Amino acid sequence: MKKHTLVIWIVATSVTTAAHVTRAATSTPFTGQPATIPGTIHAENFDDGGEGVAYHDNSPGNYGGRYRTTDVDIQTSSLGGFNVGWIADGEWLGYSVFVGATGSYDVQLQVASLFSTGRMRIVFGTTSTPTITIPNTGAWQTWTTVNVTVPLTAGPQVMRLMFDGGNFNIAALTFSTRATTTAPTTYAAVTDRTPRPKPAVPAVGAAGSHFSDPTFGSRLLRVTDAHTRTASPNLSYRTPSASPQIAWNATSTRFYVGSTDGTILPYDFDAASMTATRVAAPGTDGLTLNFYIEPQFSSADPNAIYGAMNTGNPRTVSKYDFASGTYAPIVALDSLVPGLAGYVGGVMTGGTPTEDMTVFFGGASQDQHRYLLWFPVANLNARKLLDTVASTLNGAATTTALNFHLHAVTIDRSGRYVFLYPAAADSASPRFASPAYVWDTATDVFTALTTGGADGSPNTHPGGHGVAGFGVAINHDCCVTPPWDAGQWLMRTLATPLVAWNLIQPVLTPQEVFLSDHASWANASASTSTPIVSATFRYGNNTAPWRAWDDEIIAIETDQPAGTGAAVWRFAHHRSDVSSDASPTTPEFWYEPRPNVSPNGRWAIFTSNWEKTLGADPRVNTHRQDVFLVELK
């Protein structure tokens, strides 16, 4: 069925002569009053005024035969009420509206289609959204939400929903005031460098219990426990395996955790009461998401999360809409690359209000993937397909020879810069790939972050775990200038990624070697350089004296000039013993804390085995891990 885009417009022109006044035809609100923004506008409530005035429809009569006697086609909707359908290319609808306040608005469109041909724009006077792509939802009454942002001026407006491509249905548009990011640039937590060894491990209650860190006083919440899923007791629960993955939604009101068996559990978060509750699902402990890879929340739409589903084609990336409770495909990778096998390696997004996505795929297991797709979520036609083994981008040779398989891929918060991490085998002889490559998707220049060794010069210090902000990146490596210490982080702009500088100055003493970390930067923005949130952990045969930041959840300042030295705020000991049960000098990956910060910079979830006191996980025969939440203030 086709679908109409909602257009709101007002025409009030006149022609005056000496003899008479002739007024042009105008549309009037169908309900008697202009629709108010913010609010929900139902597609079938377009203005009165007729063809060419309140709407344009290519065919005579109401094909659906419901609700109104016009040429616009209306049918009964499975959502309740009605929807506009049978939309054809070039049609439009008009609606008189009144905007309550000047500002930026998020628009959620409820749409359904059996095709991927739908294209529309929302036009207010001279302001137009980018082209909105309508996805194939699988059925004419299987609904999903598509999102876009539009700046509006207070007062009566002219809005047109222009249907540039047809064959979809539309039920409603919901306008809401766009939430502004209020992520802090500083915190009130202590910034001293006094060593604070961990006291006795504090006892914790069941999931939902609150307590304070005994050393730093920060408030904490236990999110999960052994009974989080009654049908599957004693499983472990964890934050994402890669901290750059965004585990929070855009409004910091929802996050997800994963469990030992790969199940994804979303949680609603109430900041006022500092409570996390599983998203409800009838007849269950709570909703579980049908994704087999760690998903990625949308950077723009708080109700959307992306991943590859357990059912259907494993190489199709889909969106789950929390508002409608439905899944809809975003891109079928088999339609882009013939002869594919294997699965999706990972999905990430960046950018707002225009959101870009990366998907890497093509292999049967990790470190065997060779394809990377980058595209604006609302415009798959603008996609770029990279083959890292063949070193081609959309079939043409890349600026820098790649010739490696992909281990991991991350995207910065602007959506412009993509980090490529080669598989370990390709970083060894004979290829000697660099540890990381930066792809500027605006210029399609690829830059190798070389080590000064067998992979080439200069030494750009690309080591350690890294995280990308908005056009900048930070990694845990040392050092651009000496002295050497493991408690050092480097920062670089992605426009000039070969040039880095030390964040920590002076470094801590005495020197420490066996210290690692995972960092998160979900709250990075174009206008504000917010701190990164990191969790450090000592490992191996670390006999150095205990220092500040050891085994702590910390935040590191990012807005100081190079050479100034960043402040480091200290929030809590994460209390996770990362030593392997089989070999105490070797870290166990799933024991590592891996924090994930909320977009508003006020909260972070992290993984902990609470010094191996949470019981046993029978599925993998290790100590259990749970997810905890810490307040950042």
C-alpha positions as a printed Julia matrix, in Angstrom:
633×3 Matrix{Float64}:
   0.0     0.0    0.0
   1.26    3.48  -0.61
   1.55    6.02   2.03
   1.36    9.81   2.24
   3.79   12.13   3.93
   2.14   14.59   6.25
   2.35   18.15   4.97
   1.29   21.12   6.98
   0.94   24.34   5.08
  -0.86   27.61   5.11
  -1.53   29.79   2.07
  -2.84   33.29   2.63
  -2.14   35.45  -0.37
  -4.27   38.11  -1.97
  -4.47   40.13  -5.16
  -5.9    43.65  -4.86
  -7.21   45.78  -7.73
  -9.06   49.08  -7.76
 -12.32   47.31  -8.49
 -12.27   44.3   -6.2
 -10.3    41.97  -3.94
  -9.83   38.32  -4.99
  -8.55   35.9   -2.34
  -6.71   32.7   -3.28
  -8.13   29.4   -2.07
  -6.84   28.44   1.37
  -6.88   25.21   3.35
  -8.42   25.03   6.8
  -7.76   22.66   9.71
  -9.85   19.49   9.44
 -10.37   19.37  13.23
 -11.28   23.08  13.43
  -7.98   24.09  15.07
  -4.37   23.95  13.83
  -2.47   20.92  15.08
  -0.07   21.82  17.88
   3.65   21.1   17.89
   4.98   19.44  20.02
   2.34   16.74  19.73
   1.04   13.95  17.51
  -0.58   14.6   14.13
  -2.58   11.78  12.56
  -2.02   11.44   8.84
  -5.73   11.2    7.99
  -6.41   14.62   9.57
  -5.01   16.63   6.66
  -6.57   20.03   5.97
  -9.87   20.68   4.25
  -9.65   22.54   0.98
  -9.54   19.9   -1.71
  -7.2    18.83  -4.48
  -4.3    21.17  -5.11
  -5.1    23.2   -1.99
  -4.99   20.86   1.0
  -3.5    17.85  -0.79
  -2.5    16.39  -4.13
  -3.5    12.83  -5.0
  -2.88   11.16  -8.37
  -6.06    9.07  -8.47
  -9.73    9.97  -7.97
 -11.66    8.76  -4.93
 -10.74    7.32  -1.55
  -9.48    3.85  -2.45
  -9.64    2.66   1.15
 -13.17    4.0    1.6
 -12.68    5.01   5.25
 -13.01    8.12   7.38
 -13.29   10.93   4.76
 -14.74   11.53   1.31
 -11.78   12.96  -0.62
  -9.3    11.67  -3.17
  -6.83   10.77  -0.41
  -6.75    7.01   0.22
  -7.48    6.07   3.86
  -7.86    2.65   5.48
  -8.3     1.13   8.93
  -4.97    0.7   10.72
  -3.79   -2.19  12.89
  -2.5     0.49  15.28
  -6.07    1.59  15.92
  -7.77    4.38  14.0
  -6.71    4.98  10.41
  -3.73    5.46   8.14
  -3.11    7.02   4.75
  -2.12    4.46   2.14
  -1.68    3.79  -1.57
   0.81    6.67  -1.72
   2.17    7.43  -5.19
   5.17    9.43  -6.4
   4.6    13.18  -6.33
   1.61   13.22  -3.96
   1.46   15.44  -0.86
  -0.71   16.29   2.13
  -1.14   19.6    3.93
  -1.81   20.42   7.59
  -2.28   23.69   9.42
  -0.08   23.69  12.51
   0.98   25.97  15.31
   4.5    25.6   16.72
   4.62   26.4   20.42
   8.27   27.47  20.66
  11.24   28.07  18.41
  13.72   25.21  18.54
  14.82   21.88  17.16
  12.24   19.08  17.1
  12.54   15.32  16.82
   9.92   13.85  14.48
   8.87   10.2   14.72
   6.97    8.91  11.68
   4.94    5.7   11.94
   5.29    3.96   8.6
   4.83    0.55   6.98
   5.65   -0.87   3.54
   6.29   -4.02   1.55
   8.89   -2.18  -0.5
  11.98   -0.02  -0.02
  10.96    2.62  -2.58
   9.38    5.12  -0.18
  11.02    8.56  -0.05
   9.64   11.72   1.54
  10.56   15.12   2.92
   8.91   17.31   5.55
   8.83   20.94   4.38
   8.04   23.99   6.52
   8.13   27.04   4.26
  11.73   27.13   2.99
  12.99   24.6    5.55
  13.13   20.97   4.45
  14.36   17.82   6.1
  16.78   15.6    4.19
  15.11   12.87   2.16
  13.62   10.3    4.53
  13.95    6.69   3.38
  11.02    4.42   4.23
  12.19    0.85   4.98
  10.57   -2.42   3.95
   8.81   -3.48   7.18
   7.63   -6.84   5.82
   3.89   -6.09   5.6
   1.54   -3.19   4.95
   0.39   -3.18   8.58
   3.74   -3.98  10.2
   4.72   -0.6   11.57
   8.05    0.95  12.41
   9.21    4.41  13.46
  11.47    6.51  11.24
  13.1     9.56  12.8
  14.26   12.94  11.6
  15.06   16.29  13.19
  13.76   19.66  11.97
  14.34   23.25  13.22
  11.09   25.23  13.61
  10.08   28.8   14.37
   7.25   29.54  16.81
   3.82   30.35  15.36
   1.74   29.17  12.39
   3.78   27.26   9.83
   3.63   25.92   6.29
   4.54   22.24   6.37
   4.46   19.9    3.43
   5.13   16.21   3.45
   6.38   15.63  -0.04
   6.17   12.06  -1.26
   9.06   11.77  -3.7
   8.74    7.98  -3.83
   5.59    5.98  -3.13
   4.4     2.55  -2.02
   4.17    2.99   1.75
   1.64    3.76   4.49
   1.79    6.51   7.1
  -0.22    6.63  10.31
   1.07    9.55  12.37
   3.87   11.99  13.09
   4.94   12.82  16.63
   6.9    16.02  17.26
   8.89   16.38  20.46
  11.31   19.04  21.64
  14.8    17.82  20.97
  16.67   17.1   24.18
  19.89   19.09  24.48
  23.04   17.36  25.6
  24.01   18.58  29.06
  27.07   16.44  29.52
  29.43   18.06  32.03
  32.96   19.15  31.21
  34.02   18.8   34.86
  32.97   16.79  37.92
  33.0    17.46  41.65
  34.74   14.14  42.43
  38.25   14.17  43.89
  41.15   14.74  41.51
  44.05   14.14  43.9
  46.77   11.58  43.28
  46.75   10.01  46.74
  47.04    6.19  46.6
  43.89    4.59  48.02
  44.23    0.79  48.19
  40.94   -1.05  48.08
  39.35   -1.71  51.5
  37.58   -4.98  52.27
  35.09   -5.79  49.54
  31.7    -4.33  50.58
  28.7    -6.65  50.81
  26.05   -5.97  48.18
  22.34   -6.71  48.18
  20.2    -8.11  45.4
  19.65   -6.44  42.04
  18.09   -3.04  42.61
  19.99   -2.33  45.82
  21.88    0.94  46.36
  25.12    1.48  48.24
  28.07    3.87  48.3
  31.66    3.28  47.35
  33.52    3.05  50.7
  36.55    4.96  49.39
  35.14    7.71  47.16
  31.53    7.93  48.32
  29.91    7.68  44.88
  26.43    6.15  44.74
  26.2     2.75  43.08
  23.37    0.5   41.94
  23.49   -3.24  41.45
  21.65   -3.81  38.15
  21.7    -7.62  37.82
  22.08  -10.68  40.0
  21.87  -14.48  39.75
  18.04  -14.31  39.54
  17.69  -11.67  36.84
  16.2   -14.34  34.55
  14.21  -16.84  36.56
  14.28  -19.43  33.78
  18.08  -19.16  33.48
  19.53  -18.67  36.96
  23.19  -18.0   37.79
  24.2   -16.58  34.42
  26.65  -13.71  34.19
  25.65  -10.26  32.97
  28.01   -7.86  31.26
  28.41   -4.52  29.56
  29.4    -4.64  25.85
  32.71   -6.28  25.0
  33.91   -3.04  23.37
  33.43    0.13  25.4
  33.13    2.32  22.24
  29.85    0.46  21.58
  26.98    2.68  22.78
  24.91    0.75  25.31
  22.69    3.76  26.25
  19.94    5.42  24.27
  20.19    9.05  23.17
  18.27   10.42  26.18
  20.12    8.36  28.83
  16.84    6.69  29.85
  17.57    3.17  28.66
  20.56    0.83  28.43
  21.2    -2.82  27.7
  23.28   -5.63  29.18
  24.28   -9.0   27.74
  24.39  -12.41  29.4
  26.61  -15.5   29.12
  24.32  -17.13  26.56
  24.34  -14.04  24.34
  20.89  -12.78  25.34
  20.44   -8.98  25.2
  18.37   -7.46  28.03
  17.24   -3.8   27.76
  16.59   -1.77  30.92
  14.61    1.41  31.56
  16.52    3.84  33.77
  14.96    6.43  36.08
  17.62    8.99  37.03
  15.48   10.63  39.74
  15.25    7.42  41.77
  18.42    5.86  40.34
  16.53    2.67  39.49
  16.9     0.3   36.55
  14.07   -2.05  35.6
  13.9    -4.5   32.74
  11.78   -3.3   29.83
   8.43   -5.03  30.25
   7.23   -7.84  27.99
   3.96   -9.73  28.69
   4.38  -13.15  30.3
   8.13  -12.8   30.89
  10.66  -11.42  33.37
  11.24   -8.71  30.8
  11.99   -8.04  27.15
  14.92   -9.74  25.44
  16.11   -8.44  22.08
  16.32  -10.8   19.12
  19.9    -9.86  18.18
  22.85  -12.27  17.99
  25.49   -9.52  18.08
  25.89   -6.74  20.61
  23.52   -4.07  19.33
  24.04   -0.32  19.04
  21.55    2.28  20.24
  20.75    4.98  17.73
  22.73    8.17  18.21
  19.64   10.21  17.26
  16.45    8.25  18.04
  15.96    7.29  21.72
  13.51    4.53  20.74
  15.76    2.78  18.21
  18.45    0.13  18.55
  20.23   -1.69  15.69
  21.59   -5.2   15.33
  21.53   -8.45  13.34
  18.67  -10.75  14.29
  18.75  -14.36  15.43
  15.91  -15.21  13.05
  15.84  -14.8    9.28
  18.87  -13.93   7.19
  21.86  -13.47   9.55
  23.31  -10.84   7.23
  20.42   -8.4    7.48
  20.78   -5.46   9.87
  17.5    -4.48  11.52
  16.11   -1.85  13.86
  14.02   -2.55  16.94
  11.58    0.24  17.8
  10.76    0.4   21.51
   7.75    2.65  20.81
   5.98    0.17  18.51
   7.65   -3.03  19.72
   8.54   -4.03  16.15
  11.6    -4.97  14.11
  12.27   -3.58  10.63
  15.15   -4.3    8.23
  17.68   -1.52   7.6
  19.97   -3.18   5.06
  20.2    -6.66   3.55
  23.91   -7.18   2.96
  23.33  -10.02   0.48
  21.73   -7.46  -1.85
  25.0    -5.5   -1.92
  27.62   -8.26  -2.13
  26.86  -11.51  -4.03
  27.83  -14.89  -2.67
  28.13  -13.89   0.98
  28.44  -16.37   3.82
  29.05  -15.97   7.52
  27.58  -13.34   9.77
  27.67   -9.67  10.77
  30.76   -8.81  12.78
  29.48   -5.6   14.34
  27.25   -2.54  13.98
  27.97    1.01  15.19
  26.45    4.43  14.59
  27.55    8.03  14.98
  26.28   11.48  14.16
  23.18   13.52  14.98
  20.72   14.57  13.64
  22.06   12.83  10.53
  23.04    9.35  11.67
  25.67    7.21   9.95
  26.14    3.47  10.39
  29.04    1.08   9.94
  28.6    -2.68   9.44
  31.49   -5.08   8.93
  30.89   -8.58   7.59
  31.88  -11.27   5.11
  33.65  -13.83   7.31
  32.69  -17.01   9.12
  34.27  -15.85  12.39
  36.02  -12.92  14.0
  39.18  -11.81  12.18
  37.89  -13.21   8.87
  35.67  -10.29   7.82
  36.7    -8.24   4.79
  33.77   -5.92   4.0
  32.82   -2.68   5.69
  29.68   -0.75   4.79
  29.29    2.94   5.76
  26.03    4.76   5.01
  23.63    7.41   6.33
  20.85    5.47   8.05
  18.19    7.5    6.2
  19.88    7.19   2.79
  21.29    3.8    1.86
  21.88    5.1   -1.68
  24.78    7.18  -0.32
  26.54    4.02   0.9
  30.24    3.29   0.6
  31.41   -0.33   0.45
  34.99   -1.1    1.45
  36.79   -4.36   0.72
  39.81   -4.32   3.02
  41.41   -7.43   1.48
  41.17   -6.14  -2.1
  41.85   -2.53  -0.95
  38.89   -1.17  -2.9
  36.22    1.38  -2.05
  33.1     1.13  -4.22
  35.25   -0.89  -6.61
  38.08    1.66  -6.95
  41.52    1.37  -5.36
  41.9     2.96  -1.92
  44.39    5.79  -1.31
  46.38    3.51   1.0
  46.93   -0.22   0.5
  45.01   -2.15   3.16
  45.21   -5.88   2.36
  43.98   -7.14   5.75
  41.0    -8.77   7.4
  39.04   -6.87  10.03
  39.2    -7.57  13.74
  37.05   -4.62  14.8
  35.57   -1.38  13.51
  34.51    1.77  15.38
  33.02    5.08  14.26
  33.5     8.49  15.85
  30.61   10.47  17.36
  30.34   12.69  14.26
  29.86    9.69  11.98
  32.6    10.92   9.66
  35.69    9.01  10.83
  35.96    5.22  10.95
  38.69    3.21  12.71
  39.73   -0.08  11.09
  41.54   -2.6   13.29
  43.29   -5.42  11.36
  43.24   -9.04  12.46
  46.27  -10.08  14.5
  47.49  -12.45  11.78
  47.71   -9.55   9.31
  49.65   -7.41  11.78
  52.32  -10.11  11.84
  54.71  -11.28   9.1
  54.55  -11.03   6.15
  51.85   -8.31   5.96
  52.82   -6.19   9.0
  49.61   -4.16   8.97
  49.52   -1.22  11.37
  47.43   -1.57  14.55
  44.79    0.87  13.28
  43.73    2.82  10.19
  41.58    5.95  10.08
  39.13    6.35   7.19
  37.85    9.88   6.56
  34.53    9.16   4.82
  34.27   12.77   3.61
  37.53   12.66   1.64
  37.98    8.85   1.43
  41.57    9.18   2.61
  42.9     6.22   4.63
  45.68    6.89   7.14
  47.73    4.11   8.75
  48.59    4.76  12.4
  52.1     3.35  12.15
  54.32    2.18  15.01
  57.74    3.07  13.6
  58.5    -0.66  13.32
  57.97   -3.2   10.56
  54.68   -1.56   9.55
  56.39    1.77   8.75
  57.12    5.18  10.23
  56.58    7.45  12.06
  55.73    6.1   15.49
  52.24    7.51  16.04
  51.69    5.63  19.31
  48.5     3.79  18.31
  48.59    1.14  21.07
  46.15    0.24  23.82
  42.4     0.38  23.9
  41.03    3.49  22.22
  37.82    5.48  21.94
  36.71    8.09  19.4
  34.93   11.31  20.29
  33.66   14.0   17.91
  36.49   14.32  15.39
  39.08   13.36  18.03
  40.31   10.12  19.58
  42.06    8.93  22.75
  44.01    5.74  23.31
  45.87    4.24  26.28
  49.49    4.35  25.13
  52.74    6.01  26.1
  54.38    8.33  25.31
  54.85   11.2   22.87
  57.35   12.67  25.31
  58.95   10.77  28.21
  58.96    9.59  30.91
  57.26    6.3   30.14
  54.38    5.12  32.36
  51.36    2.87  31.94
  49.1     5.54  33.45
  49.16    7.64  30.28
  46.58    8.43  27.6
  47.16   10.1   24.22
  44.79   12.38  22.3
  44.73   13.24  18.58
  42.47   15.06  16.14
  41.19   12.82  13.36
  41.78   15.5   10.74
  45.52   15.04  11.49
  45.6    11.57  13.09
  49.39   11.11  12.94
  49.95   13.82  15.56
  49.17   12.9   19.19
  49.92   14.45  22.58
  50.09   13.26  26.18
  47.06   13.89  28.37
  48.72   13.12  31.71
  51.4    15.54  32.83
  53.29   14.88  35.0
  52.88   11.1   35.1
  52.33    9.22  38.35
  55.27    7.77  40.26
  56.7     5.26  40.98
  56.49    3.85  37.47
  53.85    1.19  36.73
  53.92   -1.19  33.76
  51.12   -3.76  34.0
  48.08   -1.51  33.84
  45.37   -1.52  31.17
  41.97    0.09  30.69
  38.74    0.33  28.72
  37.3     3.77  27.92
  33.9     5.1   26.84
  32.95    8.43  25.24
  29.22    8.32  24.39
  28.75   11.97  25.37
  31.22   13.56  22.93
  29.79   16.46  20.92
  30.87   19.04  18.34
  30.58   21.99  20.71
  31.84   20.55  24.01
  34.92   18.47  24.78
  33.6    16.22  27.54
  35.69   13.84  29.68
  36.13   10.21  28.73
  35.16    7.6   31.33
  37.62    4.77  31.85
  38.16    1.76  34.1
  41.73    0.72  34.79
  42.88   -2.69  35.93
  46.2    -4.04  37.16
  47.21   -7.38  35.68
  50.01   -9.89  35.36
  52.92   -9.9   37.73
  52.27   -6.34  38.93
  54.37   -5.8   42.05
  54.48   -1.98  41.8
  53.24   -0.02  44.82
  49.53    0.8   44.74
  48.84    4.11  43.02
  45.98    6.48  42.35
  43.66    5.28  39.54
  44.52    1.59  40.03
  41.37   -0.56  39.6
  39.2     2.56  39.55
  36.36    4.08  37.53
  37.76    7.45  36.48
  37.02   10.34  34.1
  39.8    12.11  32.18
  39.61   15.73  31.09
  39.87   16.33  27.32
  39.54   20.09  26.81
  42.95   21.27  28.02
  45.62   22.45  25.53
  48.4    20.0   24.72
  51.09   20.06  27.38
  48.79   21.4   30.1
  47.91   18.13  31.79
  44.39   16.75  32.22
  42.45   16.45  35.46
  41.45   12.9   36.43
  38.29   12.48  38.51
  37.99    9.38  40.72
  34.58    7.78  41.37
  34.85    4.19  42.62
  36.8     0.96  42.75
  35.15   -1.42  40.29
  36.03   -4.42  42.51
  36.57   -6.82  39.61
  39.42   -9.3   39.97
  40.53   -9.7   36.35
  42.96  -12.57  36.95
  42.17  -15.77  35.1
  41.07  -18.67  37.3
  43.41  -20.97  35.4
  46.43  -18.64  35.21
  46.44  -15.78  37.75
  49.01  -13.73  35.82
  46.76  -13.7   32.73
  43.69  -11.41  32.54
  40.29  -13.04  31.92
  38.59  -10.82  29.36
  35.04  -11.13  30.68
  36.21  -10.16  34.18
  37.46   -6.8   32.86
  35.22   -3.86  33.91
  34.47   -2.18  30.5
  32.49    0.94  31.55
  29.85    2.47  29.29
  28.95    6.12  29.92
  25.51    7.64  29.32
  25.18   10.38  26.67
  24.41   12.96  29.37
  27.67   12.06  31.14
  25.97   11.47  34.5
  26.03    7.67  34.75
  28.17    4.71  33.77
  27.45    0.99  33.81
  30.33   -1.46  34.25
  31.04   -5.17  34.67
  32.38   -6.67  37.91
  32.8   -10.09  39.48
  32.96   -8.24  42.84
  36.28   -9.86  43.6
  34.85  -13.26  42.71
  32.16  -13.21  45.43
  29.03  -13.39  43.24
  28.85  -17.18  42.87
  29.58  -19.45  39.93
  28.39  -19.34  36.33
  27.73  -23.0   35.46
  27.47  -22.36  31.73
  31.15  -21.42  31.39
  32.5   -22.61  34.76
  33.78  -19.21  35.89
  32.93  -16.79  38.66
  29.78  -14.82  37.92
  29.86  -11.24  36.72
  27.12   -8.65  37.19
  26.46   -5.17  35.88
  26.69   -2.23  38.27
  25.91    1.46  37.75
  27.83    4.38  39.24
  26.74    8.0   39.49
  29.21   10.5   38.02
  29.11   13.82  39.83
